[in-house]
């Protein structure tokens, strides 16, 4: 099992029946493949769709039916379409149970940076700032370190923020971290790892939960 | 009442250089392909565009960019357009990136007679810099202003000569909001139907918002990211 698959499987276990969830582009999109049996989740795509299904067959492919990553998708029975203004009213209005998105950096205050590297990257924030400001629970799903081995969980973000104190939980292939007013609380570690192992790969200070347990996926 | 125009060139004939134009679409989905092509043929310059994206290199608004028609752009995501990134980093194009939901609501407000409104989005980020903030209840909000354009170029699925429009699937996106927020709205549709054929309960954009309607030709509808089910089984 890859690290990304481990992250996707663990987060999928947080879903409750009847949840409305927005999945970000990239790793978070993988989560849709691991929904536990008996749980119905409606996925929202901010370009204007509730009830996003999996990828199409070549025969089902429709250029008018895409997700926010511009990938072709399918409809599930009971899906609906709406304009961008309504899509974001839904997001900003607190109707989404969960928003799961990737990050470049997260810090001890739950600040999130995932949209720009000044002077290097001109892409835009898309809907990320709206999602983190509006969803009831914001979960960051990302690999624990950069390809160069640097921590992505910092004392303080150095890149421009996507949102200030918006992250509720951070899930990596190594651990589950819950963001609290006191700081980052380590609640789960991957099999075979200790809290000290995770701290060694993390710049931010981790508070070890008295109920620390193994992250089962 | 007949708002139908006979060609895309006729539809955009009075759009002058320096105009502010909203263009519907999300990525390449639901973009006014024929109206963009006609604008490029007109060869006007100095345009201020408002659109979620900027097409891709070689299609959609990317064609306008490559023709040197755009002076400034307001959008939320332009990551699919390398040429734009280069122009911005060189300082040759004035790009304003704003959160997608704030963009949509600023357009909606522009069409709805609401000059400004408060949102929680972007508080504590560069988006809120220089903007008025206000604490309402226990949360602080950022004041955002309405957007309005000289022209809106939008794409719908079906329409009638009165300008009533319906959209198809996720090709709706920014089109209905933009239809309301310009001095003059031009809609292109895949199919023109007789008044009364569209179920009045299903009309998304009532004709009052639409000034001109064009039947588009030969839609290419390129797919940006082909994503096919492995093995091809449903």
GROMACS .gro file of C-alpha atoms in nm:
model
  451
    1UNK     CA    1   0.000   0.000   0.000
    2UNK     CA    2   0.142   0.339  -0.097
    3UNK     CA    3   0.150   0.631   0.145
    4UNK     CA    4  -0.117   0.812  -0.056
    5UNK     CA    5  -0.344   0.508  -0.050
    6UNK     CA    6  -0.295   0.482   0.327
    7UNK     CA    7  -0.404   0.846   0.365
    8UNK     CA    8  -0.706   0.801   0.138
    9UNK     CA    9  -0.822   0.485   0.315
   10UNK     CA   10  -0.791   0.639   0.661
   11UNK     CA   11  -0.985   0.954   0.573
   12UNK     CA   12  -1.260   0.753   0.402
   13UNK     CA   13  -1.328   0.592   0.740
   14UNK     CA   14  -1.429   0.934   0.879
   15UNK     CA   15  -1.731   0.956   0.650
   16UNK     CA   16  -2.075   0.914   0.798
   17UNK     CA   17  -2.383   0.815   0.605
   18UNK     CA   18  -2.547   1.122   0.452
   19UNK     CA   19  -2.235   1.338   0.442
   20UNK     CA   20  -2.186   1.604   0.173
   21UNK     CA   21  -1.814   1.628   0.097
   22UNK     CA   22  -1.591   1.829  -0.134
   23UNK     CA   23  -1.270   1.658  -0.241
   24UNK     CA   24  -0.979   1.868  -0.362
   25UNK     CA   25  -0.773   1.797  -0.671
   26UNK     CA   26  -0.503   1.526  -0.656
   27UNK     CA   27  -0.466   1.299  -0.353
   28UNK     CA   28  -0.807   1.389  -0.198
   29UNK     CA   29  -0.983   1.268  -0.515
   30UNK     CA   30  -0.850   0.916  -0.440
   31UNK     CA   31  -1.062   0.901  -0.122
   32UNK     CA   32  -1.379   0.846  -0.326
   33UNK     CA   33  -1.247   0.499  -0.410
   34UNK     CA   34  -1.247   0.381  -0.048
   35UNK     CA   35  -1.590   0.463   0.093
   36UNK     CA   36  -1.687   0.197   0.350
   37UNK     CA   37  -1.979  -0.031   0.261
   38UNK     CA   38  -2.318   0.095   0.373
   39UNK     CA   39  -2.214   0.461   0.379
   40UNK     CA   40  -2.371   0.698   0.125
   41UNK     CA   41  -2.167   1.013   0.065
   42UNK     CA   42  -2.259   1.285  -0.187
   43UNK     CA   43  -1.953   1.442  -0.342
   44UNK     CA   44  -1.972   1.805  -0.444
   45UNK     CA   45  -1.766   1.959  -0.719
   46UNK     CA   46  -1.738   2.336  -0.695
   47UNK     CA   47  -1.788   2.388  -1.069
   48UNK     CA   48  -2.155   2.312  -1.001
   49UNK     CA   49  -2.244   1.951  -0.924
   50UNK     CA   50  -2.366   1.742  -0.630
   51UNK     CA   51  -2.352   1.365  -0.667
   52UNK     CA   52  -2.027   1.323  -0.862
   53UNK     CA   53  -1.968   0.965  -0.976
   54UNK     CA   54  -1.651   0.788  -1.081
   55UNK     CA   55  -1.468   0.818  -1.410
   56UNK     CA   56  -1.663   0.737  -1.730
   57UNK     CA   57  -1.617   0.456  -1.978
   58UNK     CA   58  -1.508   0.581  -2.323
   59UNK     CA   59  -1.877   0.560  -2.428
   60UNK     CA   60  -1.994   0.767  -2.129
   61UNK     CA   61  -1.733   1.041  -2.170
   62UNK     CA   62  -1.903   1.382  -2.196
   63UNK     CA   63  -1.717   1.715  -2.228
   64UNK     CA   64  -2.008   1.889  -2.050
   65UNK     CA   65  -1.959   1.668  -1.743
   66UNK     CA   66  -1.637   1.740  -1.556
   67UNK     CA   67  -1.517   1.789  -1.199
   68UNK     CA   68  -1.324   2.085  -1.058
   69UNK     CA   69  -1.000   1.922  -1.173
   70UNK     CA   70  -1.143   1.935  -1.528
   71UNK     CA   71  -1.153   1.556  -1.535
   72UNK     CA   72  -1.446   1.381  -1.699
   73UNK     CA   73  -1.679   1.224  -1.442
   74UNK     CA   74  -2.018   1.052  -1.431
   75UNK     CA   75  -2.350   1.123  -1.259
   76UNK     CA   76  -2.487   0.918  -0.972
   77UNK     CA   77  -2.867   0.882  -0.944
   78UNK     CA   78  -2.998   1.187  -0.758
   79UNK     CA   79  -2.720   1.418  -0.870
   80UNK     CA   80  -2.789   1.783  -0.943
   81UNK     CA   81  -2.632   2.070  -1.135
   82UNK     CA   82  -2.621   2.440  -1.047
   83UNK     CA   83  -2.430   2.757  -1.126
   84UNK     CA   84  -2.103   2.865  -0.965
   85UNK     CA   85  -2.275   3.131  -0.752
   86UNK     CA   86  -2.504   2.868  -0.598
   87UNK     CA   87  -2.220   2.619  -0.564
   88UNK     CA   88  -2.024   2.861  -0.350
   89UNK     CA   89  -2.329   2.978  -0.157
   90UNK     CA   90  -2.357   2.611  -0.058
   91UNK     CA   91  -1.989   2.603   0.042
   92UNK     CA   92  -1.971   2.943   0.214
   93UNK     CA   93  -2.305   2.890   0.382
   94UNK     CA   94  -2.172   2.601   0.590
   95UNK     CA   95  -2.365   2.324   0.416
   96UNK     CA   96  -2.066   2.103   0.337
   97UNK     CA   97  -1.990   1.852   0.613
   98UNK     CA   98  -1.630   1.819   0.507
   99UNK     CA   99  -1.373   1.969   0.275
  100UNK     CA  100  -1.059   1.766   0.213
  101UNK     CA  101  -0.770   1.929   0.035
  102UNK     CA  102  -0.397   1.908  -0.018
  103UNK     CA  103  -0.141   2.149   0.122
  104UNK     CA  104   0.208   2.279   0.069
  105UNK     CA  105   0.233   2.392   0.434
  106UNK     CA  106   0.022   2.374   0.751
  107UNK     CA  107   0.122   2.522   1.085
  108UNK     CA  108   0.059   2.505   1.459
  109UNK     CA  109  -0.230   2.751   1.440
  110UNK     CA  110  -0.409   2.556   1.167
  111UNK     CA  111  -0.304   2.805   0.902
  112UNK     CA  112  -0.297   2.658   0.553
  113UNK     CA  113  -0.082   2.749   0.251
  114UNK     CA  114  -0.156   2.564  -0.071
  115UNK     CA  115  -0.202   2.811  -0.355
  116UNK     CA  116   0.107   3.006  -0.451
  117UNK     CA  117   0.485   3.035  -0.440
  118UNK     CA  118   0.563   3.406  -0.491
  119UNK     CA  119   0.769   3.480  -0.800
  120UNK     CA  120   0.754   3.122  -0.920
  121UNK     CA  121   0.401   3.007  -0.968
  122UNK     CA  122   0.105   3.199  -1.108
  123UNK     CA  123  -0.193   2.967  -1.095
  124UNK     CA  124  -0.457   3.099  -0.861
  125UNK     CA  125  -0.645   2.982  -0.556
  126UNK     CA  126  -0.950   2.851  -0.741
  127UNK     CA  127  -1.210   2.757  -0.481
  128UNK     CA  128  -0.969   2.664  -0.200
  129UNK     CA  129  -1.009   2.985   0.003
  130UNK     CA  130  -1.389   2.960  -0.013
  131UNK     CA  131  -1.385   2.593   0.087
  132UNK     CA  132  -1.164   2.641   0.393
  133UNK     CA  133  -1.365   2.945   0.504
  134UNK     CA  134  -1.699   2.769   0.468
  135UNK     CA  135  -1.684   2.394   0.529
  136UNK     CA  136  -1.780   2.264   0.874
  137UNK     CA  137  -1.466   2.052   0.895
  138UNK     CA  138  -1.147   2.101   0.694
  139UNK     CA  139  -0.909   1.806   0.664
  140UNK     CA  140  -0.568   1.841   0.504
  141UNK     CA  141  -0.456   1.524   0.324
  142UNK     CA  142  -0.092   1.529   0.222
  143UNK     CA  143   0.236   1.343   0.230
  144UNK     CA  144   0.416   1.423   0.556
  145UNK     CA  145   0.733   1.563   0.398
  146UNK     CA  146   0.836   1.719   0.068
  147UNK     CA  147   1.024   1.515  -0.191
  148UNK     CA  148   1.341   1.672  -0.048
  149UNK     CA  149   1.252   1.545   0.300
  150UNK     CA  150   1.150   1.881   0.449
  151UNK     CA  151   0.861   1.903   0.695
  152UNK     CA  152   0.533   2.039   0.559
  153UNK     CA  153   0.394   2.078   0.910
  154UNK     CA  154   0.564   2.391   1.037
  155UNK     CA  155   0.570   2.614   1.344
  156UNK     CA  156   0.456   2.893   1.114
  157UNK     CA  157   0.372   2.887   0.742
  158UNK     CA  158   0.620   3.080   0.526
  159UNK     CA  159   0.413   3.081   0.205
  160UNK     CA  160   0.110   3.309   0.149
  161UNK     CA  161  -0.191   3.169   0.332
  162UNK     CA  162  -0.502   3.014   0.184
  163UNK     CA  163  -0.681   3.052   0.517
  164UNK     CA  164  -0.606   3.160   0.872
  165UNK     CA  165  -0.679   2.905   1.149
  166UNK     CA  166  -0.899   2.701   0.919
  167UNK     CA  167  -0.759   2.346   0.942
  168UNK     CA  168  -0.925   2.101   1.182
  169UNK     CA  169  -0.720   1.787   1.109
  170UNK     CA  170  -0.403   1.687   0.923
  171UNK     CA  171  -0.371   1.335   0.786
  172UNK     CA  172  -0.045   1.202   0.642
  173UNK     CA  173   0.092   0.855   0.572
  174UNK     CA  174   0.257   0.874   0.915
  175UNK     CA  175  -0.011   1.010   1.144
  176UNK     CA  176  -0.334   1.187   1.230
  177UNK     CA  177  -0.296   1.532   1.389
  178UNK     CA  178  -0.585   1.723   1.541
  179UNK     CA  179  -0.555   2.105   1.548
  180UNK     CA  180  -0.658   2.256   1.883
  181UNK     CA  181  -0.626   2.604   2.037
  182UNK     CA  182  -0.337   2.462   2.244
  183UNK     CA  183  -0.153   2.336   1.937
  184UNK     CA  184  -0.119   2.023   1.725
  185UNK     CA  185  -0.227   1.706   1.903
  186UNK     CA  186  -0.091   1.375   1.771
  187UNK     CA  187  -0.377   1.127   1.801
  188UNK     CA  188  -0.272   0.838   1.573
  189UNK     CA  189   0.057   0.704   1.438
  190UNK     CA  190   0.111   0.455   1.158
  191UNK     CA  191   0.192   0.093   1.241
  192UNK     CA  192   0.549   0.047   1.363
  193UNK     CA  193   0.606   0.416   1.439
  194UNK     CA  194   0.636   0.595   1.773
  195UNK     CA  195   0.533   0.951   1.854
  196UNK     CA  196   0.905   1.035   1.867
  197UNK     CA  197   0.953   0.899   1.513
  198UNK     CA  198   0.678   1.132   1.383
  199UNK     CA  199   0.810   1.430   1.580
  200UNK     CA  200   1.155   1.371   1.429
  201UNK     CA  201   1.006   1.431   1.082
  202UNK     CA  202   0.793   1.728   1.188
  203UNK     CA  203   0.907   2.088   1.244
  204UNK     CA  204   0.598   2.187   1.441
  205UNK     CA  205   0.576   2.088   1.807
  206UNK     CA  206   0.342   1.794   1.855
  207UNK     CA  207   0.144   1.737   2.174
  208UNK     CA  208   0.107   1.361   2.219
  209UNK     CA  209  -0.249   1.266   2.302
  210UNK     CA  210  -0.289   1.051   2.617
  211UNK     CA  211  -0.513   0.833   2.395
  212UNK     CA  212  -0.254   0.795   2.118
  213UNK     CA  213  -0.338   0.492   1.905
  214UNK     CA  214  -0.230   0.314   1.591
  215UNK     CA  215  -0.367   0.451   1.264
  216UNK     CA  216  -0.565   0.165   1.112
  217UNK     CA  217  -0.647   0.187   0.742
  218UNK     CA  218  -3.932   4.016  -3.015
  219UNK     CA  219  -3.642   3.842  -3.189
  220UNK     CA  220  -3.292   3.853  -3.038
  221UNK     CA  221  -3.139   3.607  -3.282
  222UNK     CA  222  -2.832   3.728  -3.471
  223UNK     CA  223  -2.723   3.553  -3.787
  224UNK     CA  224  -2.350   3.525  -3.726
  225UNK     CA  225  -2.092   3.536  -3.450
  226UNK     CA  226  -1.923   3.828  -3.627
  227UNK     CA  227  -2.250   4.025  -3.622
  228UNK     CA  228  -2.298   3.937  -3.255
  229UNK     CA  229  -1.969   4.099  -3.150
  230UNK     CA  230  -1.950   4.374  -3.416
  231UNK     CA  231  -1.989   4.659  -3.165
  232UNK     CA  232  -1.742   4.536  -2.902
  233UNK     CA  233  -1.468   4.798  -2.901
  234UNK     CA  234  -1.107   4.788  -2.787
  235UNK     CA  235  -1.075   4.860  -2.415
  236UNK     CA  236  -1.408   4.700  -2.326
  237UNK     CA  237  -1.463   4.499  -2.009
  238UNK     CA  238  -1.593   4.155  -2.101
  239UNK     CA  239  -1.714   3.864  -1.890
  240UNK     CA  240  -1.671   3.521  -2.048
  241UNK     CA  241  -1.853   3.216  -1.916
  242UNK     CA  242  -1.704   2.872  -1.867
  243UNK     CA  243  -1.506   2.659  -1.628
  244UNK     CA  244  -1.185   2.546  -1.791
  245UNK     CA  245  -1.291   2.464  -2.146
  246UNK     CA  246  -1.636   2.348  -2.031
  247UNK     CA  247  -1.926   2.574  -2.125
  248UNK     CA  248  -1.720   2.842  -2.301
  249UNK     CA  249  -1.858   3.058  -2.586
  250UNK     CA  250  -1.634   2.904  -2.853
  251UNK     CA  251  -1.792   3.083  -3.150
  252UNK     CA  252  -1.802   3.426  -2.988
  253UNK     CA  253  -1.437   3.396  -2.881
  254UNK     CA  254  -1.339   3.305  -3.237
  255UNK     CA  255  -1.530   3.610  -3.367
  256UNK     CA  256  -1.360   3.839  -3.113
  257UNK     CA  257  -1.020   3.712  -3.226
  258UNK     CA  258  -1.121   3.782  -3.590
  259UNK     CA  259  -1.221   4.137  -3.492
  260UNK     CA  260  -0.869   4.193  -3.364
  261UNK     CA  261  -0.958   4.439  -3.090
  262UNK     CA  262  -0.709   4.505  -2.810
  263UNK     CA  263  -0.679   4.635  -2.455
  264UNK     CA  264  -0.962   4.417  -2.327
  265UNK     CA  265  -1.030   4.375  -1.959
  266UNK     CA  266  -1.156   4.022  -1.917
  267UNK     CA  267  -1.338   3.858  -1.628
  268UNK     CA  268  -1.354   3.480  -1.641
  269UNK     CA  269  -1.279   3.198  -1.399
  270UNK     CA  270  -0.995   3.068  -1.614
  271UNK     CA  271  -0.803   3.174  -1.924
  272UNK     CA  272  -0.855   2.873  -2.148
  273UNK     CA  273  -0.546   2.674  -2.235
  274UNK     CA  274  -0.257   2.742  -2.469
  275UNK     CA  275  -0.420   2.719  -2.814
  276UNK     CA  276  -0.790   2.711  -2.721
  277UNK     CA  277  -1.064   2.917  -2.562
  278UNK     CA  278  -0.945   3.247  -2.416
  279UNK     CA  279  -0.589   3.126  -2.476
  280UNK     CA  280  -0.651   3.234  -2.838
  281UNK     CA  281  -0.732   3.590  -2.725
  282UNK     CA  282  -0.422   3.596  -2.509
  283UNK     CA  283  -0.201   3.476  -2.793
  284UNK     CA  284  -0.351   3.743  -3.020
  285UNK     CA  285  -0.241   4.007  -2.768
  286UNK     CA  286  -0.598   4.125  -2.705
  287UNK     CA  287  -0.602   4.117  -2.325
  288UNK     CA  288  -0.465   4.398  -2.105
  289UNK     CA  289  -0.604   4.282  -1.772
  290UNK     CA  290  -0.776   3.977  -1.635
  291UNK     CA  291  -0.975   3.894  -1.324
  292UNK     CA  292  -1.013   3.523  -1.250
  293UNK     CA  293  -0.956   3.253  -0.990
  294UNK     CA  294  -0.735   2.997  -1.161
  295UNK     CA  295  -0.508   3.025  -1.464
  296UNK     CA  296  -0.285   2.724  -1.402
  297UNK     CA  297  -0.354   2.567  -1.740
  298UNK     CA  298  -0.205   2.855  -1.934
  299UNK     CA  299   0.172   2.877  -1.951
  300UNK     CA  300   0.173   3.182  -2.176
  301UNK     CA  301  -0.028   3.380  -1.922
  302UNK     CA  302   0.213   3.286  -1.643
  303UNK     CA  303   0.503   3.416  -1.853
  304UNK     CA  304   0.327   3.745  -1.937
  305UNK     CA  305   0.238   3.806  -1.572
  306UNK     CA  306   0.586   3.726  -1.441
  307UNK     CA  307   0.724   3.971  -1.702
  308UNK     CA  308   0.470   4.234  -1.594
  309UNK     CA  309   0.301   4.256  -1.936
  310UNK     CA  310  -0.047   4.161  -1.819
  311UNK     CA  311  -0.234   4.284  -1.515
  312UNK     CA  312  -0.371   3.971  -1.345
  313UNK     CA  313  -0.600   3.977  -1.042
  314UNK     CA  314  -0.662   3.641  -0.879
  315UNK     CA  315  -0.957   3.617  -0.643
  316UNK     CA  316  -1.128   3.324  -0.471
  317UNK     CA  317  -1.367   3.144  -0.704
  318UNK     CA  318  -1.671   3.180  -0.480
  319UNK     CA  319  -1.599   3.547  -0.424
  320UNK     CA  320  -1.569   3.590  -0.802
  321UNK     CA  321  -1.905   3.419  -0.856
  322UNK     CA  322  -2.076   3.622  -0.584
  323UNK     CA  323  -1.925   3.953  -0.703
  324UNK     CA  324  -2.072   3.878  -1.046
  325UNK     CA  325  -2.408   3.775  -0.899
  326UNK     CA  326  -2.412   4.093  -0.690
  327UNK     CA  327  -2.330   4.298  -1.000
  328UNK     CA  328  -2.643   4.169  -1.167
  329UNK     CA  329  -2.859   4.193  -0.858
  330UNK     CA  330  -2.810   4.557  -0.761
  331UNK     CA  331  -2.595   4.480  -0.457
  332UNK     CA  332  -2.287   4.709  -0.461
  333UNK     CA  333  -2.086   4.523  -0.196
  334UNK     CA  334  -2.118   4.246   0.060
  335UNK     CA  335  -1.923   4.076   0.338
  336UNK     CA  336  -1.765   3.728   0.314
  337UNK     CA  337  -1.545   3.525   0.548
  338UNK     CA  338  -1.333   3.409   0.253
  339UNK     CA  339  -0.971   3.523   0.243
  340UNK     CA  340  -0.954   3.682   0.588
  341UNK     CA  341  -0.590   3.690   0.699
  342UNK     CA  342  -0.463   3.633   0.344
  343UNK     CA  343  -0.340   3.862   0.064
  344UNK     CA  344  -0.695   3.864  -0.071
  345UNK     CA  345  -0.809   4.078   0.224
  346UNK     CA  346  -0.518   4.325   0.207
  347UNK     CA  347  -0.640   4.683   0.180
  348UNK     CA  348  -1.003   4.581   0.215
  349UNK     CA  349  -1.247   4.691   0.480
  350UNK     CA  350  -1.321   4.424   0.741
  351UNK     CA  351  -1.599   4.410   0.993
  352UNK     CA  352  -1.680   4.193   1.291
  353UNK     CA  353  -2.036   4.065   1.275
  354UNK     CA  354  -2.130   3.834   1.563
  355UNK     CA  355  -1.815   3.643   1.657
  356UNK     CA  356  -1.654   3.633   1.313
  357UNK     CA  357  -1.468   3.890   1.103
  358UNK     CA  358  -1.564   3.941   0.739
  359UNK     CA  359  -1.409   4.106   0.433
  360UNK     CA  360  -1.598   4.360   0.223
  361UNK     CA  361  -1.610   4.264  -0.145
  362UNK     CA  362  -1.750   4.479  -0.426
  363UNK     CA  363  -1.976   4.383  -0.715
  364UNK     CA  364  -1.836   4.322  -1.062
  365UNK     CA  365  -2.001   4.459  -1.374
  366UNK     CA  366  -1.902   4.439  -1.740
  367UNK     CA  367  -1.978   4.613  -2.069
  368UNK     CA  368  -2.043   4.277  -2.234
  369UNK     CA  369  -2.103   3.920  -2.118
  370UNK     CA  370  -2.034   3.640  -2.364
  371UNK     CA  371  -2.195   3.321  -2.246
  372UNK     CA  372  -2.273   2.969  -2.362
  373UNK     CA  373  -2.597   2.778  -2.303
  374UNK     CA  374  -2.736   2.450  -2.435
  375UNK     CA  375  -3.076   2.554  -2.570
  376UNK     CA  376  -3.242   2.890  -2.606
  377UNK     CA  377  -3.531   3.059  -2.779
  378UNK     CA  378  -3.553   3.386  -2.973
  379UNK     CA  379  -3.667   3.564  -2.655
  380UNK     CA  380  -3.335   3.477  -2.489
  381UNK     CA  381  -3.461   3.217  -2.244
  382UNK     CA  382  -3.181   2.971  -2.173
  383UNK     CA  383  -3.118   2.626  -2.031
  384UNK     CA  384  -2.778   2.476  -1.969
  385UNK     CA  385  -2.637   2.124  -1.980
  386UNK     CA  386  -2.466   1.956  -1.684
  387UNK     CA  387  -2.148   2.126  -1.558
  388UNK     CA  388  -2.134   2.351  -1.866
  389UNK     CA  389  -2.361   2.586  -1.665
  390UNK     CA  390  -2.095   2.714  -1.419
  391UNK     CA  391  -2.048   3.095  -1.442
  392UNK     CA  392  -2.277   3.147  -1.742
  393UNK     CA  393  -2.608   3.228  -1.568
  394UNK     CA  394  -2.450   3.472  -1.320
  395UNK     CA  395  -2.257   3.652  -1.594
  396UNK     CA  396  -2.573   3.679  -1.806
  397UNK     CA  397  -2.711   3.915  -1.541
  398UNK     CA  398  -2.404   4.132  -1.482
  399UNK     CA  399  -2.329   4.315  -1.809
  400UNK     CA  400  -2.475   4.607  -2.000
  401UNK     CA  401  -2.515   4.376  -2.298
  402UNK     CA  402  -2.531   3.997  -2.285
  403UNK     CA  403  -2.467   3.777  -2.587
  404UNK     CA  404  -2.553   3.407  -2.556
  405UNK     CA  405  -2.452   3.133  -2.793
  406UNK     CA  406  -2.651   2.810  -2.787
  407UNK     CA  407  -2.624   2.468  -2.947
  408UNK     CA  408  -2.990   2.459  -3.037
  409UNK     CA  409  -3.252   2.729  -3.099
  410UNK     CA  410  -3.607   2.625  -3.011
  411UNK     CA  411  -3.946   2.794  -3.047
  412UNK     CA  412  -4.078   3.006  -2.758
  413UNK     CA  413  -4.282   2.772  -2.539
  414UNK     CA  414  -4.073   2.465  -2.613
  415UNK     CA  415  -3.855   2.515  -2.307
  416UNK     CA  416  -4.046   2.416  -1.995
  417UNK     CA  417  -4.092   2.748  -1.809
  418UNK     CA  418  -4.019   2.563  -1.485
  419UNK     CA  419  -3.678   2.461  -1.618
  420UNK     CA  420  -3.556   2.791  -1.762
  421UNK     CA  421  -3.241   2.892  -1.575
  422UNK     CA  422  -3.175   3.229  -1.740
  423UNK     CA  423  -3.495   3.421  -1.818
  424UNK     CA  424  -3.479   3.613  -2.145
  425UNK     CA  425  -3.475   3.955  -1.978
  426UNK     CA  426  -3.101   3.914  -1.918
  427UNK     CA  427  -3.012   3.825  -2.278
  428UNK     CA  428  -2.979   4.083  -2.558
  429UNK     CA  429  -2.852   3.870  -2.845
  430UNK     CA  430  -2.867   3.499  -2.914
  431UNK     CA  431  -2.658   3.306  -3.161
  432UNK     CA  432  -2.674   2.946  -3.276
  433UNK     CA  433  -2.313   2.828  -3.251
  434UNK     CA  434  -2.155   2.601  -3.508
  435UNK     CA  435  -1.924   2.304  -3.490
  436UNK     CA  436  -1.857   2.285  -3.119
  437UNK     CA  437  -1.517   2.130  -3.055
  438UNK     CA  438  -1.556   2.095  -2.675
  439UNK     CA  439  -1.205   1.969  -2.610
  440UNK     CA  440  -1.160   1.769  -2.288
  441UNK     CA  441  -0.878   1.906  -2.073
  442UNK     CA  442  -0.821   1.600  -1.861
  443UNK     CA  443  -0.933   1.269  -2.005
  444UNK     CA  444  -1.009   1.035  -1.719
  445UNK     CA  445  -1.142   0.699  -1.822
  446UNK     CA  446  -1.247   0.411  -1.602
  447UNK     CA  447  -0.973   0.145  -1.594
  448UNK     CA  448  -1.073  -0.164  -1.790
  449UNK     CA  449  -1.368   0.019  -1.945
  450UNK     CA  450  -1.628  -0.163  -1.732
  451UNK     CA  451  -1.909   0.049  -1.588
   0.00000   0.00000   0.00000
